[in-house]
mmCIF file of C-alpha atoms in Angstrom:
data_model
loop_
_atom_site.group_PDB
_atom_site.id
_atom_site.type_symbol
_atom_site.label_atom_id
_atom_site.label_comp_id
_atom_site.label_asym_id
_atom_site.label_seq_id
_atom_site.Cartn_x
_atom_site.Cartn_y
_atom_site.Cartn_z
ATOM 1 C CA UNK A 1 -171.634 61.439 168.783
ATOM 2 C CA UNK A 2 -168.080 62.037 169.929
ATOM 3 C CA UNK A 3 -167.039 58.659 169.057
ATOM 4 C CA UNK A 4 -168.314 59.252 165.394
ATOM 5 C CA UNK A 5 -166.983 62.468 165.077
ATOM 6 C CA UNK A 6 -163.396 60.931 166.227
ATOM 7 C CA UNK A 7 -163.575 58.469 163.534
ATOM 8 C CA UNK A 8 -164.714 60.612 161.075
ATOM 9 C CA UNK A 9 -163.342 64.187 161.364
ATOM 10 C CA UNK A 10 -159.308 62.532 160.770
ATOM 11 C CA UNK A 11 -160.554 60.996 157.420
ATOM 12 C CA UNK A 12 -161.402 64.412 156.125
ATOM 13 C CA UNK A 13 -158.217 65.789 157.747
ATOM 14 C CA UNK A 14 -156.379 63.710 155.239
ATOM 15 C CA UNK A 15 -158.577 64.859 152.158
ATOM 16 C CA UNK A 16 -158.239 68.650 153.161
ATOM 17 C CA UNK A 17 -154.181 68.033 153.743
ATOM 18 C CA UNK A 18 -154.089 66.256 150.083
ATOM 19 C CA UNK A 19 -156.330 69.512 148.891
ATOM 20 C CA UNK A 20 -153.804 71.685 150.411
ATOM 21 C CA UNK A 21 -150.341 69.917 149.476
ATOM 22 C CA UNK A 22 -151.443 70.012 146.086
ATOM 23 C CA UNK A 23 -152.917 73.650 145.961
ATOM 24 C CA UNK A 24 -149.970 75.199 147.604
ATOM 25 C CA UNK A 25 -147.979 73.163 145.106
ATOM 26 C CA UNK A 26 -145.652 71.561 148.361
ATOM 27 C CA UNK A 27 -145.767 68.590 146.121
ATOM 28 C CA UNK A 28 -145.089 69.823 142.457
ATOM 29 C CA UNK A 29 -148.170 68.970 140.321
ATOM 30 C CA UNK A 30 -146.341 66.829 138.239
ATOM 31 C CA UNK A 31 -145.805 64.131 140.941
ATOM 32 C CA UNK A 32 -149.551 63.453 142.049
ATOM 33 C CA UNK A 33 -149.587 61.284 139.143
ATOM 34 C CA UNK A 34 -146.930 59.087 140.499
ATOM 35 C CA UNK A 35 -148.258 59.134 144.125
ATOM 36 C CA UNK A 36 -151.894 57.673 142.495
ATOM 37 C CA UNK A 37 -150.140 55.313 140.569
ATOM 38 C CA UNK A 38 -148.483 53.411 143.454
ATOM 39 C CA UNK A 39 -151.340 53.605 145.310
ATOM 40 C CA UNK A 40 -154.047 52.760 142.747
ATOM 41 C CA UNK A 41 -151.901 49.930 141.481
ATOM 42 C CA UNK A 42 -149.482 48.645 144.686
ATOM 43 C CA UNK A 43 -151.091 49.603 148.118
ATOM 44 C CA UNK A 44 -154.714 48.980 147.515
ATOM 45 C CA UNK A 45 -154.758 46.083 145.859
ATOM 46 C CA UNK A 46 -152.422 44.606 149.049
ATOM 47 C CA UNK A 47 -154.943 45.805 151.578
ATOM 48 C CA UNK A 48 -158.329 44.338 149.539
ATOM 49 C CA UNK A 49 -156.302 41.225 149.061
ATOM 50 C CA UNK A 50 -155.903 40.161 152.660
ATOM 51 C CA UNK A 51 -158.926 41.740 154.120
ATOM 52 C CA UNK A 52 -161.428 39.953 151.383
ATOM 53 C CA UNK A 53 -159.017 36.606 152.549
ATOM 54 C CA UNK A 54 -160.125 37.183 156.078
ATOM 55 C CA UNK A 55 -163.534 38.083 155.477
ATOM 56 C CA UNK A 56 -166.760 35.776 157.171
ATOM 57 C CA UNK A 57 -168.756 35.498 153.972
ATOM 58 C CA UNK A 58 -171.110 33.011 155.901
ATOM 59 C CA UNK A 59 -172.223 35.647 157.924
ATOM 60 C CA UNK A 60 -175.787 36.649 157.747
ATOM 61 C CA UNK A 61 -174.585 40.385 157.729
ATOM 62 C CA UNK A 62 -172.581 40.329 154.363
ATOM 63 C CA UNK A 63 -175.535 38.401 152.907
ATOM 64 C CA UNK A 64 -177.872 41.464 154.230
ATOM 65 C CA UNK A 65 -174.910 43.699 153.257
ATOM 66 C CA UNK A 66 -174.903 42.598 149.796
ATOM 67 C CA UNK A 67 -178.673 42.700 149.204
ATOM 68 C CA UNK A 68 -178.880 46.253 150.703
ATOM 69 C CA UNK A 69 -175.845 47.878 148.540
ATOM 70 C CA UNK A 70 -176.735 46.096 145.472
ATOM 71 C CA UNK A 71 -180.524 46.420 145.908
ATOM 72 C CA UNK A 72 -179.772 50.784 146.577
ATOM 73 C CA UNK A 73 -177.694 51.174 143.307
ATOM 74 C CA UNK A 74 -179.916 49.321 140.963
ATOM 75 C CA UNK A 75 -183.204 51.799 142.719
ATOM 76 C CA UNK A 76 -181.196 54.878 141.977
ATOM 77 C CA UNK A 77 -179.912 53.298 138.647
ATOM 78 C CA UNK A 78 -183.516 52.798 137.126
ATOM 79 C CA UNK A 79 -185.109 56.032 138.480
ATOM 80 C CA UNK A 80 -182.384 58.196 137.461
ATOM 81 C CA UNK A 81 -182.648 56.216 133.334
ATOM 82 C CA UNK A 82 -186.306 56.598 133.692
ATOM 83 C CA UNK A 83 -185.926 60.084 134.767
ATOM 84 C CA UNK A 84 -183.907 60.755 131.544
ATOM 85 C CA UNK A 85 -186.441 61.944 128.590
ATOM 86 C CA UNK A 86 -188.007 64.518 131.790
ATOM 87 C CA UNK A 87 -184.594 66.100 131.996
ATOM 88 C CA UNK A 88 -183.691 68.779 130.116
ATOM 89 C CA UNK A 89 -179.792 68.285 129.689
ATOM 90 C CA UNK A 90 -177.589 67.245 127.118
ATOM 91 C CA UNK A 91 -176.459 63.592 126.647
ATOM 92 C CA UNK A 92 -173.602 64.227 127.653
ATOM 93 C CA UNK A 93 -174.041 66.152 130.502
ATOM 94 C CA UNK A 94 -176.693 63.011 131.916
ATOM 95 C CA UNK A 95 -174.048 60.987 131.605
ATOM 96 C CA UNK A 96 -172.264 62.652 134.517
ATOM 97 C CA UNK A 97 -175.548 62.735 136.402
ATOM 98 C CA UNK A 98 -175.828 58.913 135.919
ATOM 99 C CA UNK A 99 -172.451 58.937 137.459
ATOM 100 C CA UNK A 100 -172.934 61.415 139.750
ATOM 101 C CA UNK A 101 -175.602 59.579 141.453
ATOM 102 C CA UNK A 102 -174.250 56.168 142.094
ATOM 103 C CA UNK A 103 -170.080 56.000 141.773
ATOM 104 C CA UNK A 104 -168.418 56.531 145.253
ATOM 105 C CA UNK A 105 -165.252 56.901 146.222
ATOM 106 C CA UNK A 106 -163.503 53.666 147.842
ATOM 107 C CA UNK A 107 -160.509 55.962 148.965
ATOM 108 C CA UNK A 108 -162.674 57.567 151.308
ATOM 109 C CA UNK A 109 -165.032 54.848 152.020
ATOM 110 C CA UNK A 110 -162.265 52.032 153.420
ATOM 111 C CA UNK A 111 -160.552 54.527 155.896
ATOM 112 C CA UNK A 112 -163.837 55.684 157.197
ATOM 113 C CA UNK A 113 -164.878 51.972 157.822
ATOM 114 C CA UNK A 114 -161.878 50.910 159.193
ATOM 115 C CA UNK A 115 -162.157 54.058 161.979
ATOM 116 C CA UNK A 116 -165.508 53.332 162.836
ATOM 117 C CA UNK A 117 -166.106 49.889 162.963
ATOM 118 C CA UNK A 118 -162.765 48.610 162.869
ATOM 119 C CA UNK A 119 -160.616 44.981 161.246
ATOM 120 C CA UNK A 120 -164.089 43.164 161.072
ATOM 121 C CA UNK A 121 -165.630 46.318 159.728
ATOM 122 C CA UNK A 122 -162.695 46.785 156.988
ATOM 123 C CA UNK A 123 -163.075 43.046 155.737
ATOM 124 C CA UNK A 124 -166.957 43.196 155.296
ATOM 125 C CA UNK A 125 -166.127 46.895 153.679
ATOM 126 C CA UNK A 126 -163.729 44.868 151.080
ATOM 127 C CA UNK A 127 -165.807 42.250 150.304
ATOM 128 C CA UNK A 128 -168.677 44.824 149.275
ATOM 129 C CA UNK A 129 -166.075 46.870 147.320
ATOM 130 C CA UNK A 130 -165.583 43.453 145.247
ATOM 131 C CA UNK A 131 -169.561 43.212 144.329
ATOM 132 C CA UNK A 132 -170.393 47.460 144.302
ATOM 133 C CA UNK A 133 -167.415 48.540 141.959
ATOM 134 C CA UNK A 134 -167.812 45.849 139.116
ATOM 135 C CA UNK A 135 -171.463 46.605 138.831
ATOM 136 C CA UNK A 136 -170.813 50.194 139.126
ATOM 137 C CA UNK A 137 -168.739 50.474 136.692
ATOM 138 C CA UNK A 138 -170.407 48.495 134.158
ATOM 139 C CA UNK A 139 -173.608 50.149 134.740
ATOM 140 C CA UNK A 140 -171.671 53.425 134.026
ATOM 141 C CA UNK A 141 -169.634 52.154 130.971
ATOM 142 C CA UNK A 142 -172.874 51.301 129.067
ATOM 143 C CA UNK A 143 -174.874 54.290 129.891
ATOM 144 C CA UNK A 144 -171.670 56.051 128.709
ATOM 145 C CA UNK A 145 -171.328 54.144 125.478
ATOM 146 C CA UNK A 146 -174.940 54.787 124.584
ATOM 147 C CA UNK A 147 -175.164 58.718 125.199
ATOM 148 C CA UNK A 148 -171.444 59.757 125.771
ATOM 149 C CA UNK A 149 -170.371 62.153 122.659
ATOM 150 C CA UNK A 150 -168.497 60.156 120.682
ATOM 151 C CA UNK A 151 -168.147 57.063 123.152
ATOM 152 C CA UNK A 152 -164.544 57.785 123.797
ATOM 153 C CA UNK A 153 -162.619 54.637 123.176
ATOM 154 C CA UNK A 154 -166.117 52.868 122.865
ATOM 155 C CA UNK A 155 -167.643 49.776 125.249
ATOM 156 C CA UNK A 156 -164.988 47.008 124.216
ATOM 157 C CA UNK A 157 -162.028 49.439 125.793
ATOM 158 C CA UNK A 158 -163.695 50.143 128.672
ATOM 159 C CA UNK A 159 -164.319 46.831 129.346
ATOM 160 C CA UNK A 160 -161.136 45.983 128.675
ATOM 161 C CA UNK A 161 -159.992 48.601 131.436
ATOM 162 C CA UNK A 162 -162.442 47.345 133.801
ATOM 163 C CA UNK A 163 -160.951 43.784 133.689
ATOM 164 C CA UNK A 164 -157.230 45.032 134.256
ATOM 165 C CA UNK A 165 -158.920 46.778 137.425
ATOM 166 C CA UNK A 166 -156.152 46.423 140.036
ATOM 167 C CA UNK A 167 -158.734 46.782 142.709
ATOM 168 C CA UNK A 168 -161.353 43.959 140.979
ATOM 169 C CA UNK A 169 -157.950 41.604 141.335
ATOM 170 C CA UNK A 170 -157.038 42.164 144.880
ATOM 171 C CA UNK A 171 -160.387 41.604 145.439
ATOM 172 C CA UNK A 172 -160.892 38.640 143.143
ATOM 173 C CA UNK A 173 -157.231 37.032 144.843
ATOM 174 C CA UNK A 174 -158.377 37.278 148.366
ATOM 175 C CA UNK A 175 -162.002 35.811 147.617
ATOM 176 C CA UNK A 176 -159.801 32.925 146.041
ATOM 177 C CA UNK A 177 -157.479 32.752 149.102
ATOM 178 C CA UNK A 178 -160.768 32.824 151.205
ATOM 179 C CA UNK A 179 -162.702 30.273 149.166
ATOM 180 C CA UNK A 180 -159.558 27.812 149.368
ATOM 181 C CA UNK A 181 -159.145 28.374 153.073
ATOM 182 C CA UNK A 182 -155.517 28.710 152.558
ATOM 183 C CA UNK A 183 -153.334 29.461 156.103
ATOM 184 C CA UNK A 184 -152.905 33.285 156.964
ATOM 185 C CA UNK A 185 -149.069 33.198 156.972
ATOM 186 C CA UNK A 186 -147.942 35.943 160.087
ATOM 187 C CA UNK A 187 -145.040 37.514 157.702
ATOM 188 C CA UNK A 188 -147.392 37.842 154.961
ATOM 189 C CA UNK A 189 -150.678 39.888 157.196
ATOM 190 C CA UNK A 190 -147.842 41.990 158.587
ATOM 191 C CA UNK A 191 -147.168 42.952 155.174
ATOM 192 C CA UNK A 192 -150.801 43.495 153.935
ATOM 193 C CA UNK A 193 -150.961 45.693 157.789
ATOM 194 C CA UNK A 194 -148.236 48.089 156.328
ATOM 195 C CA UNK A 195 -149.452 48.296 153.181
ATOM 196 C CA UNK A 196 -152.950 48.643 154.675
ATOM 197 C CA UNK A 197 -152.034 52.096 156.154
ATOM 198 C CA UNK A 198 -149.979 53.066 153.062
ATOM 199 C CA UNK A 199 -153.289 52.644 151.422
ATOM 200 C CA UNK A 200 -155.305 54.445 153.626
ATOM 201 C CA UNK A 201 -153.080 57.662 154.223
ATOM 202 C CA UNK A 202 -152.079 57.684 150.280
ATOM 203 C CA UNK A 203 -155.339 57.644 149.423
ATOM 204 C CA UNK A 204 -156.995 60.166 151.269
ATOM 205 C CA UNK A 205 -153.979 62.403 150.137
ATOM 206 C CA UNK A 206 -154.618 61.433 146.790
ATOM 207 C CA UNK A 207 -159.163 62.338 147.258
ATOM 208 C CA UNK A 208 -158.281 65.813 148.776
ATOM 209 C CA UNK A 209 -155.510 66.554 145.971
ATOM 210 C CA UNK A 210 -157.937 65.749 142.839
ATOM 211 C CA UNK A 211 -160.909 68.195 144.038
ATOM 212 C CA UNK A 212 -161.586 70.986 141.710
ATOM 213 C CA UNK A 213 -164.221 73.583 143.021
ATOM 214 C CA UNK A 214 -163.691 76.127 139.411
ATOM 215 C CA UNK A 215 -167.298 74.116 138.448
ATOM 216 C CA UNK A 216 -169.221 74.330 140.919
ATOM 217 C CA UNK A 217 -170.782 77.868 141.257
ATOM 218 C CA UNK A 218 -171.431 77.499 137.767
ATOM 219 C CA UNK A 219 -174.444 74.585 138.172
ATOM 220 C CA UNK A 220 -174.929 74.961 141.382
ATOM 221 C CA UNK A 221 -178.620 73.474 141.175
ATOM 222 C CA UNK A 222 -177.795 70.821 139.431
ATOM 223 C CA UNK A 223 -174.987 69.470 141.040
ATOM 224 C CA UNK A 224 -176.762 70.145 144.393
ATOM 225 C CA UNK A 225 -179.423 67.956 143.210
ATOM 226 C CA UNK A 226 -177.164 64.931 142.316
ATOM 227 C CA UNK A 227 -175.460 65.576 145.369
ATOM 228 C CA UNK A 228 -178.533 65.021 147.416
ATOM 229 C CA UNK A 229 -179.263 61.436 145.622
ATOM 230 C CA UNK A 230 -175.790 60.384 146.364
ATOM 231 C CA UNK A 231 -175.115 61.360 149.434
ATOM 232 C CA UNK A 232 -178.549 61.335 151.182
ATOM 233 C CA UNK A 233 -181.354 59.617 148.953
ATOM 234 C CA UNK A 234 -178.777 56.346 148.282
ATOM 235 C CA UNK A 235 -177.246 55.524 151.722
ATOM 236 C CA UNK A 236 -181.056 55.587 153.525
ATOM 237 C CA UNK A 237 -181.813 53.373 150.913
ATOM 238 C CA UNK A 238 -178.605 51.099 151.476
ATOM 239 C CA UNK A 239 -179.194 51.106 154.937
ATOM 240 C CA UNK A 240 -182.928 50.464 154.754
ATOM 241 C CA UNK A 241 -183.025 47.255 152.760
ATOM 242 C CA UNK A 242 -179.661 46.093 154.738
ATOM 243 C CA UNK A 243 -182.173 46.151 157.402
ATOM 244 C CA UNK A 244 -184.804 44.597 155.884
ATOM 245 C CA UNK A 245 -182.436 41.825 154.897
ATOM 246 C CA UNK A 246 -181.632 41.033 158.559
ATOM 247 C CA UNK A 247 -178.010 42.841 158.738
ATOM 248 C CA UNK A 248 -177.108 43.531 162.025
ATOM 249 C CA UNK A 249 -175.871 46.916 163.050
ATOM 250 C CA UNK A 250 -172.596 47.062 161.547
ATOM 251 C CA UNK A 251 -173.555 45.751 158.625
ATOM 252 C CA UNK A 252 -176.492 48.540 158.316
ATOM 253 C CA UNK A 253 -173.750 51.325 158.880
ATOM 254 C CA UNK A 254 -171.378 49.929 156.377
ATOM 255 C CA UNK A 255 -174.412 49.976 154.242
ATOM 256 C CA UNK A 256 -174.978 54.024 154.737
ATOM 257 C CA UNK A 257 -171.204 54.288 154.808
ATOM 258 C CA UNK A 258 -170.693 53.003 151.221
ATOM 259 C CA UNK A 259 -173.668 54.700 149.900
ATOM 260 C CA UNK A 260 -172.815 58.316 151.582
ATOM 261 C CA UNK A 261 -169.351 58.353 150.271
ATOM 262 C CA UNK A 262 -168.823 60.964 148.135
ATOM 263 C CA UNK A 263 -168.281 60.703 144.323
ATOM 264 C CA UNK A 264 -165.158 58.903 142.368
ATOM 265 C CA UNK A 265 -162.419 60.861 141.177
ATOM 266 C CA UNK A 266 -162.176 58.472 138.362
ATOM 267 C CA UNK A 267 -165.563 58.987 137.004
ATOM 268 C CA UNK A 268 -164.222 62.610 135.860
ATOM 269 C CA UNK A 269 -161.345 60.354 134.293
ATOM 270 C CA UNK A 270 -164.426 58.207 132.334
ATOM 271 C CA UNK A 271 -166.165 61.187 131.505
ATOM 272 C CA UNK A 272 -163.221 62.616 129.925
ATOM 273 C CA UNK A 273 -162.475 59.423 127.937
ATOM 274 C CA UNK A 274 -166.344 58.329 126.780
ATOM 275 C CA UNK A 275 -167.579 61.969 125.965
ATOM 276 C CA UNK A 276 -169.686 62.626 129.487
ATOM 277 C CA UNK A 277 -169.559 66.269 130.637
ATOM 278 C CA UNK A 278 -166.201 66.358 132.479
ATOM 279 C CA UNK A 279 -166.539 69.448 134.138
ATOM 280 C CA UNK A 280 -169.630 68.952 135.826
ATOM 281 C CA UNK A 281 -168.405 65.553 136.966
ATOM 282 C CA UNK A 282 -165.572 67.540 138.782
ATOM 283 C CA UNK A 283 -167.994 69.637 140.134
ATOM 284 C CA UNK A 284 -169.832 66.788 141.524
ATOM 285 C CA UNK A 285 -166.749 65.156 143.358
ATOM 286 C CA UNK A 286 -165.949 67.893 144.995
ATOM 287 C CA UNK A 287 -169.192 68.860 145.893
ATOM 288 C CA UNK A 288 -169.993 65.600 147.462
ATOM 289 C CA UNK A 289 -166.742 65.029 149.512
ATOM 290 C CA UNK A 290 -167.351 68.666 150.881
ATOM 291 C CA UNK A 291 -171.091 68.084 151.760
ATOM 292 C CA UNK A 292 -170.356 64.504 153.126
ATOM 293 C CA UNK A 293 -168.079 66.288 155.983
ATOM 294 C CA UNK A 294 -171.481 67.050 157.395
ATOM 295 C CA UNK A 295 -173.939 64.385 155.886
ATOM 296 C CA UNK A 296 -171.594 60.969 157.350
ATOM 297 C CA UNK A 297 -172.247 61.908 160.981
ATOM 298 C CA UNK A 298 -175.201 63.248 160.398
ATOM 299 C CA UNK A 299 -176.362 59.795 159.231
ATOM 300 C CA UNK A 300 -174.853 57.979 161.353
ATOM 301 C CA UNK A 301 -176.230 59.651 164.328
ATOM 302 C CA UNK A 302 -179.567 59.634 162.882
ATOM 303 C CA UNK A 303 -179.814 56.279 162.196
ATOM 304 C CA UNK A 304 -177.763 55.618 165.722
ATOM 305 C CA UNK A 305 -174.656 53.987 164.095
ATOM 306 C CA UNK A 306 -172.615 52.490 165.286
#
């Protein structure tokens, strides 16, 4: 329990020192959007890069690993479209429920990895970023296209967004390098390593300084109840058909990992741009990052991981 609580408890650290910087205004609110530029665009993209280059696909885990992630978010997908005509919300405001209950937040989800289960645990982390965040994303761009007011900029933009995804390329270059076998040059991983804890530290800064609690206490029902599919209904699911796929250990806690993460800061940004109920996507985030202080260990301990 220690152990976990080591590797998790500095994570959130990070998020509540972002939270902070930016409420105290420390770092003037006009510069945040700098700090997630560079990071979004620069340090994360050369940290998915080399760690999808040194990743084992030919492992039975990241098989398993794939199979449980995938096999979680298209569960919670389906229930939560069937569920739709029995809810009695706007379209809008489903939309950020659809969101709500499967996008996660990969700025949170890397570091945590990488603290609990280490280099091997960050690579097999990457490569499941590659396969969770295209499908994600698409998943969310139609449902938003079909009941967000107005559809924003429509399907064809978002699409078009989704393919200049700088995370989909650093993914998408270090399957290449990986596929190709190419040599791991030292001056060129001791590169990726610095930019690897830019990324991390940036990035947490950057979760804790986009919460916004002003939402919250206003659905607080609601947003408890997509909290609870996100953060405790879709990583037991994760984890449980990892297992049943044959993943080993590590790959059944990256599994619970990626599904208890809390929710995407830039699923408020979709909302805002394809007519979903912005607000109560905010509340969601911060909800979720909050609640998954206690849920992550919880889980992890539960499920005696790692």
């Amino acid at each position: 329990m220690s152990a976990i609580l080591l590797g998790v408890l500095p994570v959130f650290a990070m998020i509540a020192l972002g939270w902070g910087l930016r409420a105290s205004k420390f770092i003037p609110e006009e510069h945040w959007p700098a700090i997630e530029r560079i990071t979004y665009f620069v340090f994360y993209p050369g940290f998915l890069a080399p760690a999808v280059w040194k990743a084992d696909f030919s492992a039975l885990s990241a098989g398993a690993l794939a199979i449980g992630a995938m096999g979680g978010i298209a569960i919670v997908a389906t229930v939560v479209l069937l569920a739709k005509p029995l809810l009695k919300l706007s379209d809008a405001s489903y939309t950020s429920v659809f969101q709500g209950s499967l996008r996660w937040n990969a700025f949170v989800f890397l570091p945590l990895v990488a603290v609990v289960y280490g280099p091997s645990g960050a690579s097999l982390g990457a490569m499941i970023m590659g396969a969770l965040i295209p499908a994600i994303n698409i998943i969310c761009v139609l449902v938003m296209s079909r009941w967000g007011e107005g559809q924003g900029g429509g399907l064809k933009a978002a699409l078009r967004g989704l393919a200049q995804n700088p995370v989909l390329w650093g993914c998408g270059v270090g399957a290449l390098l990986n596929v190709l076998h190419t040599p791991k040059v030292p001056v060129v991983m001791n590169t990726a390593q610095l930019l690897s804890d830019a990324a991390f530290a940036l990035g947490l800064l950057v979760a804790g300084a986009g919460l916004n609690f002003a939402y919250v206490r206003r659905r607080q029902l609601l947003i408890v109840s997509v909290s609870a599919i996100k953060i405790l209904v879709l990583p037991v699911l994760m984890w449980g058909l990892t297992r049943l796929a044959g993943g080993d250990e590590t790959a059944q806690g990256i599994a619970l990992l990626a599904g208890s993460a809390p929710g995407a800061a830039a699923s408020y940004v979709l909302a805002r741009q394809m007519g979903g109920d912005a607000p109560l996507m905010a509340g969601i985030v911060a909800f979720t990052t909050v609640a998954s202080l206690l849920t992550i260990p919880a889980l992890l301990i539960l499920f005696h991981l790692p």
